[in-house]
CSV table of C-alpha atoms in Angstrom, one decimal:
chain,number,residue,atom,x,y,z
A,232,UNK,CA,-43.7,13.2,3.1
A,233,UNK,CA,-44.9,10.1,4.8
A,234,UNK,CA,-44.5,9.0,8.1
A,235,UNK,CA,-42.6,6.2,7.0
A,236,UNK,CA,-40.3,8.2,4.7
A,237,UNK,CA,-39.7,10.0,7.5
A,238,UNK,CA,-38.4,7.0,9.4
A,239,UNK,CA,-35.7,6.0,6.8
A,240,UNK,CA,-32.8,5.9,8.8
A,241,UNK,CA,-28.4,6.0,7.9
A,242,UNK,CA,-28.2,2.7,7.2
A,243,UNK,CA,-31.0,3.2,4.5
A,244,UNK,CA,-28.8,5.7,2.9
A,245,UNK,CA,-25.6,3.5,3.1
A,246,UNK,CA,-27.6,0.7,1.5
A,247,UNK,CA,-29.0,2.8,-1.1
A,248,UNK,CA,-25.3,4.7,-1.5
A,249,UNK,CA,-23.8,1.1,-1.7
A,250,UNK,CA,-26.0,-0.3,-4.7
A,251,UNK,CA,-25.4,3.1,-6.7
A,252,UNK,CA,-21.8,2.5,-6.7
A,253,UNK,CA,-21.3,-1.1,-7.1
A,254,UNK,CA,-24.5,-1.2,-9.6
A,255,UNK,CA,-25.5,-4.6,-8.5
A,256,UNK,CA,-27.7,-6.3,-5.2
A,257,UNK,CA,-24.9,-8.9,-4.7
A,258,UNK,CA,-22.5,-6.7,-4.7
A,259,UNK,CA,-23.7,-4.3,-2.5
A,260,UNK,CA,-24.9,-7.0,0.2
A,261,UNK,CA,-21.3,-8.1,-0.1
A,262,UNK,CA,-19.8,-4.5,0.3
A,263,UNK,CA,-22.4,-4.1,3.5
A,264,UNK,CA,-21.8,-7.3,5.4
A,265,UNK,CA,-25.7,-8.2,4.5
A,266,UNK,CA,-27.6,-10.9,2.5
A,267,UNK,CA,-28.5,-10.2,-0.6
A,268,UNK,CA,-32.1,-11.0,0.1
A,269,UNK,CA,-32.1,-7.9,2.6
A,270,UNK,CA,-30.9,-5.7,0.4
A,271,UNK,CA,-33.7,-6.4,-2.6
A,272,UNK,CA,-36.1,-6.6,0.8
A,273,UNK,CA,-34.7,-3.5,2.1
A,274,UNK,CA,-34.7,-1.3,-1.2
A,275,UNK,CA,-38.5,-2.1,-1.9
A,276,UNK,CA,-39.6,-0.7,1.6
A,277,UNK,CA,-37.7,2.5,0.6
A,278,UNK,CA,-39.1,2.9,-2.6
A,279,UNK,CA,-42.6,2.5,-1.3
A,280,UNK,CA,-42.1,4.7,1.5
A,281,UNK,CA,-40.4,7.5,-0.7
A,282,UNK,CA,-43.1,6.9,-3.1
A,283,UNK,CA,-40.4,7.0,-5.8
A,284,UNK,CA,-38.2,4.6,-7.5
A,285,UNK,CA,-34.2,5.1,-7.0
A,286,UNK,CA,-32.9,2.7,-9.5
A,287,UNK,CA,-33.7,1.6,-13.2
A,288,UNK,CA,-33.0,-2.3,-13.9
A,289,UNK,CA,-30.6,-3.0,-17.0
A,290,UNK,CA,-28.4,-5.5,-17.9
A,291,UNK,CA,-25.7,-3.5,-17.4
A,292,UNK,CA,-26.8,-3.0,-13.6
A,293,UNK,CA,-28.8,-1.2,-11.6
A,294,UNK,CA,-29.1,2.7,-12.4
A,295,UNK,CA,-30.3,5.6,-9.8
A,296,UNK,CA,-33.3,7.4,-10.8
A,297,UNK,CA,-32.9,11.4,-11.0
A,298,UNK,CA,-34.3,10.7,-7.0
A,299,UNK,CA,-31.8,8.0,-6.7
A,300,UNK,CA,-28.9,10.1,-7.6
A,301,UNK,CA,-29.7,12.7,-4.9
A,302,UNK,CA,-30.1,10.0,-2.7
A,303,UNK,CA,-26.7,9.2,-2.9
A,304,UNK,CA,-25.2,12.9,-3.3
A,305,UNK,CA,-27.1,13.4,0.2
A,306,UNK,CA,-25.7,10.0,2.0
A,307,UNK,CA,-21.8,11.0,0.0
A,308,UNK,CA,-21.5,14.1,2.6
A,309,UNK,CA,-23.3,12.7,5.3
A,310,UNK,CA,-20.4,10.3,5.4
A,311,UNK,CA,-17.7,12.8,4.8
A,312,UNK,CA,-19.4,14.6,8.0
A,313,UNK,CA,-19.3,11.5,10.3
A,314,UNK,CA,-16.1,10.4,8.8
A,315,UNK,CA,-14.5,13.5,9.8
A,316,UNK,CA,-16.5,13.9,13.1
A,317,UNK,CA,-15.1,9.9,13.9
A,318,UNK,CA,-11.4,11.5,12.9
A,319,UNK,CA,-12.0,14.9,15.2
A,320,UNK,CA,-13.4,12.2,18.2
A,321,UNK,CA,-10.2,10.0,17.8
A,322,UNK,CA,-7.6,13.5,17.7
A,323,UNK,CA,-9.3,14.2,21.0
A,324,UNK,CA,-7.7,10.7,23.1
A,325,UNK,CA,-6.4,11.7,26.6
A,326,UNK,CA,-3.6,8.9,26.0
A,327,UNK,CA,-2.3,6.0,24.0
A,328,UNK,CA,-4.5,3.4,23.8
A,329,UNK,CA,-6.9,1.5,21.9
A,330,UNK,CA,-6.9,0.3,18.5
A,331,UNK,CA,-4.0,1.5,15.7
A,332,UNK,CA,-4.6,0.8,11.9
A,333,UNK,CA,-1.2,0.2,10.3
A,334,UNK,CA,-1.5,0.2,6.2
A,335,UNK,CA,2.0,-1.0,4.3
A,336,UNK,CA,3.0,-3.7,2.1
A,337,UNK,CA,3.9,-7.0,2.6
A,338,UNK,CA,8.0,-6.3,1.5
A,339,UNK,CA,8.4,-3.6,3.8
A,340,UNK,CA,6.2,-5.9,6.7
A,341,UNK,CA,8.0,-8.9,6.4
A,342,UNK,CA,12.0,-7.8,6.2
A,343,UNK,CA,11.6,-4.9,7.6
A,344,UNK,CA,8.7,-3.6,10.1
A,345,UNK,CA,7.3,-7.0,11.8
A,346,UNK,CA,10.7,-6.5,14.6
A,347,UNK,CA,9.8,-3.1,15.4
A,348,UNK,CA,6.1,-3.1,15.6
A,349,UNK,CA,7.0,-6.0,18.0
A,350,UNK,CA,8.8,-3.9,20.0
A,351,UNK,CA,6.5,-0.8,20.1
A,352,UNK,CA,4.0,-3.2,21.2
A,353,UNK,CA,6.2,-4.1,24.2
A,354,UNK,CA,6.8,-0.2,25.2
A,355,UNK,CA,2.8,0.3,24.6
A,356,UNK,CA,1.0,-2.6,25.9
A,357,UNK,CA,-2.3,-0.2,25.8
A,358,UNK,CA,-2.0,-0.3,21.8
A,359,UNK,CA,-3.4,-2.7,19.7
A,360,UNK,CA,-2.4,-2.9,15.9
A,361,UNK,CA,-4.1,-4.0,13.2
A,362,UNK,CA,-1.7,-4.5,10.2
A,363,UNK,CA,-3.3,-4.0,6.8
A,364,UNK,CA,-1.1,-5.9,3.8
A,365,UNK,CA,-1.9,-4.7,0.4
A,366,UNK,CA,0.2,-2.8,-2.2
A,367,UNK,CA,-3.1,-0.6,-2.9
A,368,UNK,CA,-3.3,2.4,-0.8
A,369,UNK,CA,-5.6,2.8,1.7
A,370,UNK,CA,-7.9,5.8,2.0
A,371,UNK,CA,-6.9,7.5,5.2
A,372,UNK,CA,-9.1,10.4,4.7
A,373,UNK,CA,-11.6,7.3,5.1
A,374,UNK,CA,-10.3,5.6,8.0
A,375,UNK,CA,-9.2,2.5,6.0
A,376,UNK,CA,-6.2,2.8,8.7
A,377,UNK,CA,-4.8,5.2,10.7
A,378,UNK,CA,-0.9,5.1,9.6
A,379,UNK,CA,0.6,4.4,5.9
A,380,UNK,CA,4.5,3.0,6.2
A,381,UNK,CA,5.0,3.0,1.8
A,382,UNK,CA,7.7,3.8,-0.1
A,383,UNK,CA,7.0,6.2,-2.6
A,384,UNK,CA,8.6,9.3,-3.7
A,385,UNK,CA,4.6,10.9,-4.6
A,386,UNK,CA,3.0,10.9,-1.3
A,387,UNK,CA,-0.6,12.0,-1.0
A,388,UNK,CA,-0.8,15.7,-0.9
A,389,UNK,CA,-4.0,15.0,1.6
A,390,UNK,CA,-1.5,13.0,4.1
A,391,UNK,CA,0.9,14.1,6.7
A,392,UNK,CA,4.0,12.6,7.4
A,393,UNK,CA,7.7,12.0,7.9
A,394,UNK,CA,10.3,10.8,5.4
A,395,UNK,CA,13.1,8.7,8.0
A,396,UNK,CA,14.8,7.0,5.3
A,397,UNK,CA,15.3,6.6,1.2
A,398,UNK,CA,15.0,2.5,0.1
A,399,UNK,CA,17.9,1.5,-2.1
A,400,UNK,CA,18.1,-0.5,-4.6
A,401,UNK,CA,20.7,-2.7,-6.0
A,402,UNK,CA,21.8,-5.7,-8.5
A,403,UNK,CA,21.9,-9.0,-7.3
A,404,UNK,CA,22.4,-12.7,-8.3
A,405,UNK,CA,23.1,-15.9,-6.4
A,406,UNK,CA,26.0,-16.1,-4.4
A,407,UNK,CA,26.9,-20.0,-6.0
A,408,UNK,CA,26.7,-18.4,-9.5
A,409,UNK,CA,29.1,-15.4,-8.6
A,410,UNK,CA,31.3,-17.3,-6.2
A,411,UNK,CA,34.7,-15.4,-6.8
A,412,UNK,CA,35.9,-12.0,-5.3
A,413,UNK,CA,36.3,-10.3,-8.6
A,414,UNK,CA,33.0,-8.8,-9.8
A,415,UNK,CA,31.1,-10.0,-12.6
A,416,UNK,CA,32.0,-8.2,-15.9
A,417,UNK,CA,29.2,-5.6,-17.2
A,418,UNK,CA,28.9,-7.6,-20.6
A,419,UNK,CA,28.6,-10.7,-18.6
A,420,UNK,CA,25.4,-9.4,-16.6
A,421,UNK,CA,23.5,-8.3,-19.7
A,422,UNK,CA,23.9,-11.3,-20.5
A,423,UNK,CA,22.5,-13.0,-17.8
A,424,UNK,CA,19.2,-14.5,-17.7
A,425,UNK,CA,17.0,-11.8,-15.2
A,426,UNK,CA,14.0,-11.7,-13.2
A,427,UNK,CA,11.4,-8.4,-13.0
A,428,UNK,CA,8.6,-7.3,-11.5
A,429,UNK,CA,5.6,-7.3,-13.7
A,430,UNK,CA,4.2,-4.4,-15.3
A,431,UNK,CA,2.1,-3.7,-13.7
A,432,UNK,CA,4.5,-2.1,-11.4
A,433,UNK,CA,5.7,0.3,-14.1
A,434,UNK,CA,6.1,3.1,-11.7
A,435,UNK,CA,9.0,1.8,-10.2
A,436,UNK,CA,12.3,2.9,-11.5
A,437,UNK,CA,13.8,-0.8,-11.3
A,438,UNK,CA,11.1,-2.2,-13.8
A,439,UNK,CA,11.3,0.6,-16.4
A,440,UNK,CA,15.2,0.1,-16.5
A,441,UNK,CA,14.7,-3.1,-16.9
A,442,UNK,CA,12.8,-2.6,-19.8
A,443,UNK,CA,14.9,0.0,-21.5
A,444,UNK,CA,17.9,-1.5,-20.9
A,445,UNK,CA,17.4,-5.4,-20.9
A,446,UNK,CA,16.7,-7.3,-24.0
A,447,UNK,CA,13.0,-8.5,-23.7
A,448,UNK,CA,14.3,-12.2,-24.3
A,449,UNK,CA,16.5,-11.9,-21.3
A,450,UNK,CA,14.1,-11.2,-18.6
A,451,UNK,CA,12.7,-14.9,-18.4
A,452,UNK,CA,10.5,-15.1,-15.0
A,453,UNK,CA,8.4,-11.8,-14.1
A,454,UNK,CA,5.6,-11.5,-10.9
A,455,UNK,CA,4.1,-9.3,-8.5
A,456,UNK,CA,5.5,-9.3,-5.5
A,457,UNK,CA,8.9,-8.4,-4.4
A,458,UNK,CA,9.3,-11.1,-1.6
A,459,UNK,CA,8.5,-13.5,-4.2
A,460,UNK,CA,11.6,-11.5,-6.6
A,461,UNK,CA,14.0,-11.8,-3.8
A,462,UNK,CA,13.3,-15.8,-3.8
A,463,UNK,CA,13.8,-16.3,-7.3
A,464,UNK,CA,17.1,-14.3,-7.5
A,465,UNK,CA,17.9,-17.0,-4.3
A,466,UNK,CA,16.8,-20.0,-6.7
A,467,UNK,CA,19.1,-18.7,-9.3
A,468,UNK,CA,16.0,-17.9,-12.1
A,469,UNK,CA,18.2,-15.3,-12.8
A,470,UNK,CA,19.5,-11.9,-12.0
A,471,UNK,CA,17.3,-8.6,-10.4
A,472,UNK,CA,17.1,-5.4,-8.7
A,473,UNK,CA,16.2,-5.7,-4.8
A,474,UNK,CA,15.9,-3.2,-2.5
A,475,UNK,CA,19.0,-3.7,-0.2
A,476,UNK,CA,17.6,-4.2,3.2
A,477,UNK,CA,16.5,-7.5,1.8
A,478,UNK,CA,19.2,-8.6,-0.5
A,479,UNK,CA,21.5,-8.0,2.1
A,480,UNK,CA,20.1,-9.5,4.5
A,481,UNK,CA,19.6,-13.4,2.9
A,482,UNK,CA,23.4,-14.9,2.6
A,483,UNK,CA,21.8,-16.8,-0.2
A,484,UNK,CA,22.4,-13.4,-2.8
A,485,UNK,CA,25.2,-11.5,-3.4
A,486,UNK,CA,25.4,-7.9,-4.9
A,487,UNK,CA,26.7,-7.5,-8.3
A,488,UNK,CA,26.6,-3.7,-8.2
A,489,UNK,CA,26.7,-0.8,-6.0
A,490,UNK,CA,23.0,0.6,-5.4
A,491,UNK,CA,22.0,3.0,-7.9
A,492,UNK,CA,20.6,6.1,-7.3
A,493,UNK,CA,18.2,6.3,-9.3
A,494,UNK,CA,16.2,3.6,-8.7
A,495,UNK,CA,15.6,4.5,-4.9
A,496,UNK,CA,12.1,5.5,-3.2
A,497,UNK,CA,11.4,7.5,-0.3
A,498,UNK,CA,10.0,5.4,3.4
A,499,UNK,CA,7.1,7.6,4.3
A,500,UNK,CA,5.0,7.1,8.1
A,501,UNK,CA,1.9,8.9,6.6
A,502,UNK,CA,-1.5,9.7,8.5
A,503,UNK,CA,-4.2,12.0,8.0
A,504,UNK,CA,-4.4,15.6,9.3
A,505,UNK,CA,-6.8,15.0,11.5
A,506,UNK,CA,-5.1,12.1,13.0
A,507,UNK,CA,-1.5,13.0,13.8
A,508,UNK,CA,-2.0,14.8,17.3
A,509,UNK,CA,-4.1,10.9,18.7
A,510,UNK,CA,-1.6,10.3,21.0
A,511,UNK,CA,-1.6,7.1,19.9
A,512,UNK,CA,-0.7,7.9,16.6
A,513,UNK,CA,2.0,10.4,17.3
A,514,UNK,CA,3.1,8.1,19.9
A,515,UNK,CA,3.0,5.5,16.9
A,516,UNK,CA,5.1,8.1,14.2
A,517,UNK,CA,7.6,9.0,16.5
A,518,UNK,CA,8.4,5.8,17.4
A,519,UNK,CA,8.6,4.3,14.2
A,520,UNK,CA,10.4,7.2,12.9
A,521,UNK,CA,13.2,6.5,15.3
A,522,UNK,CA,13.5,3.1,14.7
A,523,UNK,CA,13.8,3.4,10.9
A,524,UNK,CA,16.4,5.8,11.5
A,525,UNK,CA,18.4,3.3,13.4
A,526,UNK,CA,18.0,1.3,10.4
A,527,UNK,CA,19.2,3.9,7.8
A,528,UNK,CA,22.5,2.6,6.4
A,529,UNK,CA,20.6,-1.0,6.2
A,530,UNK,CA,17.7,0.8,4.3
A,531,UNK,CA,20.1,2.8,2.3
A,532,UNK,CA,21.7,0.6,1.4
A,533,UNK,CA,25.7,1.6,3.2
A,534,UNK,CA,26.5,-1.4,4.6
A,535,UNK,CA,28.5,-3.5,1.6
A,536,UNK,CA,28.8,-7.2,1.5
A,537,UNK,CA,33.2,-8.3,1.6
A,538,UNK,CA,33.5,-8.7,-1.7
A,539,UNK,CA,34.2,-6.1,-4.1
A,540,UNK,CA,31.3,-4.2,-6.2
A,541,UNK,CA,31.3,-3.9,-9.8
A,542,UNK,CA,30.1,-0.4,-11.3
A,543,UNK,CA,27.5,-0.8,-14.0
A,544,UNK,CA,26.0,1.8,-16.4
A,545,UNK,CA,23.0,1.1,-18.9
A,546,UNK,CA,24.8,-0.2,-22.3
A,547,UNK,CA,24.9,2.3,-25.3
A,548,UNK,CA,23.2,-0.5,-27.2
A,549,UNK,CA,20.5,-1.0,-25.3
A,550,UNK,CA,22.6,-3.3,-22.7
A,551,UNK,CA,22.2,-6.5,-24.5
């Protein structure tokens, strides 16, 4: 080996790790926080001083070599091993304080979580959070973030966690367009224009009732995001499933039907093994735990607007 080989250092293994996986230079600088000009720069010095080459060139992208591939096998568990050395480091805190990594979406943030993360910051001024939006999951086993809050009823079996609350789910329309204190009739609703999730949310119980049981016709305005949902119901677009702690909570809506059941989701607070004795994150958990707890019959959907609730059960032909 030669003495500069010798020298190659973890960042050279990152870089090299970094182009195997997103097969271009660009896209690897990007992914690294570097120009692009340092990574071509950067790669040529270690193929000369391994004496090898790591990649093939093709228009599909950049290939490893047989050397490359070890290359990036070798800098895979040297990351798993300072990953979980990082995690170990962090469980070892004498008290709460520092940076917290929050992962959830931007539903549960907004009408739910943004009040009590205020208030744990109050109790904790020694915290700092740093709230990740996104409806993709972040890789806690990674340390994309320290704490999950999603609703999900298929939590990672890698993850730890508490379950302080099931979200439920109910029908609702405009108040204006249901003003009077009989409920709507059942034919009356199918009839209804409606308003969906996309789907690519398929694995959420609301959107595949709505496709087995609404007539594809009926469902005029679909989108990806359920703040977005709740505002169109509000607009009067049409009628659609909310979770309850939000249609509830915007006088603007009114439920047409009691929440169902079956379209609910579990509220998880989910960290990593490794994680859940930081005092700050167990300070974290059981403090958001509580809170959500207060929150239950909002979440779950017990506490019932005045007027009375109509009982609705998919059609027999198809609900249209």
């Amino acid at each position: 080996m030669t003495p500069a080989a010798k020298a190659l250092a973890w960042d050279d293994f990152r870089l090299i790790k970094a182009i195997a996986e997103e097969r271009a230079l660009p896209a690897a600088a990007h992914a690294l926080g570097i120009n692009h000009s340092t990574v071509f720069r950067r790669l040529g010095q270690i193929e000369e001083a391994l004496g090898v080459k790591l990649f093939e060139r093709h228009r599909s992208g950049y290939v490893a070599t047989p050397a490359g591939e070890e290359m990036v096998l070798l800098a895979g568990r040297v990351d798993e091993d300072i990953t979980a050395f990082t995690r170990k480091l962090a469980g070892q805190e004498i008290k709460p304080a520092g940076e917290l990594r929050v992962a959830t979406n931007d539903t549960l943030l907004v009408d739910l979580l943004t009040p009590l993360f205020s208030k744990f910051l109050a109790q904790c001024p020694d915290i700092r959070l740093d709230i990740l939006v996104g409806n993709r999951a972040a890789n806690l086993s990674k340390r994309d973030a320290d704490v999950a809050i999603r609703a999900t009823d298929s939590p990672p079996e890698t993850l730890v966690g508490r379950k302080p609350a099931r979200i439920a789910w109910a029908l609702y329309g405009r108040a204006e367009d249901f003003p009077g204190p009989e409920p709507a009739s059942e034919s009356d609703l199918w009839q209804c224009p409606w308003v969906s999730l996309g789907e690519q949310f398929t694995m959420m119980s609301a959107v595949r009732y709505i496709a087995r049981h609404v007539a594809a016709e009926r469902v005029v305005y679909k989108l990806n995001t359920v703040l977005g949902l709740a505002e169109a119901v509000e607009a009067g677009i049409g009628i659609g499933f909310l979770p309850c702690f939000i249609g509830d909570a915007r006088p603007g809506l009114k439920r047409l039907a009691p929440p169902d059941p079956r379209l609910a989701a579990d509220l998880w607070i989910l960290t990593h093994p490794d994680m859940r004795h930081t005092p700050r994150v167990r300070l974290f958990l059981d403090f958001i735990a509580t809170e959500i707890a207060r929150l239950k019959p909002q979440i779950e959907g017990e506490r019932r607007p005045p007027a009375a609730e109509a009982e609705m059960e998919p059609s027999q032909s198809g609900g249209v």
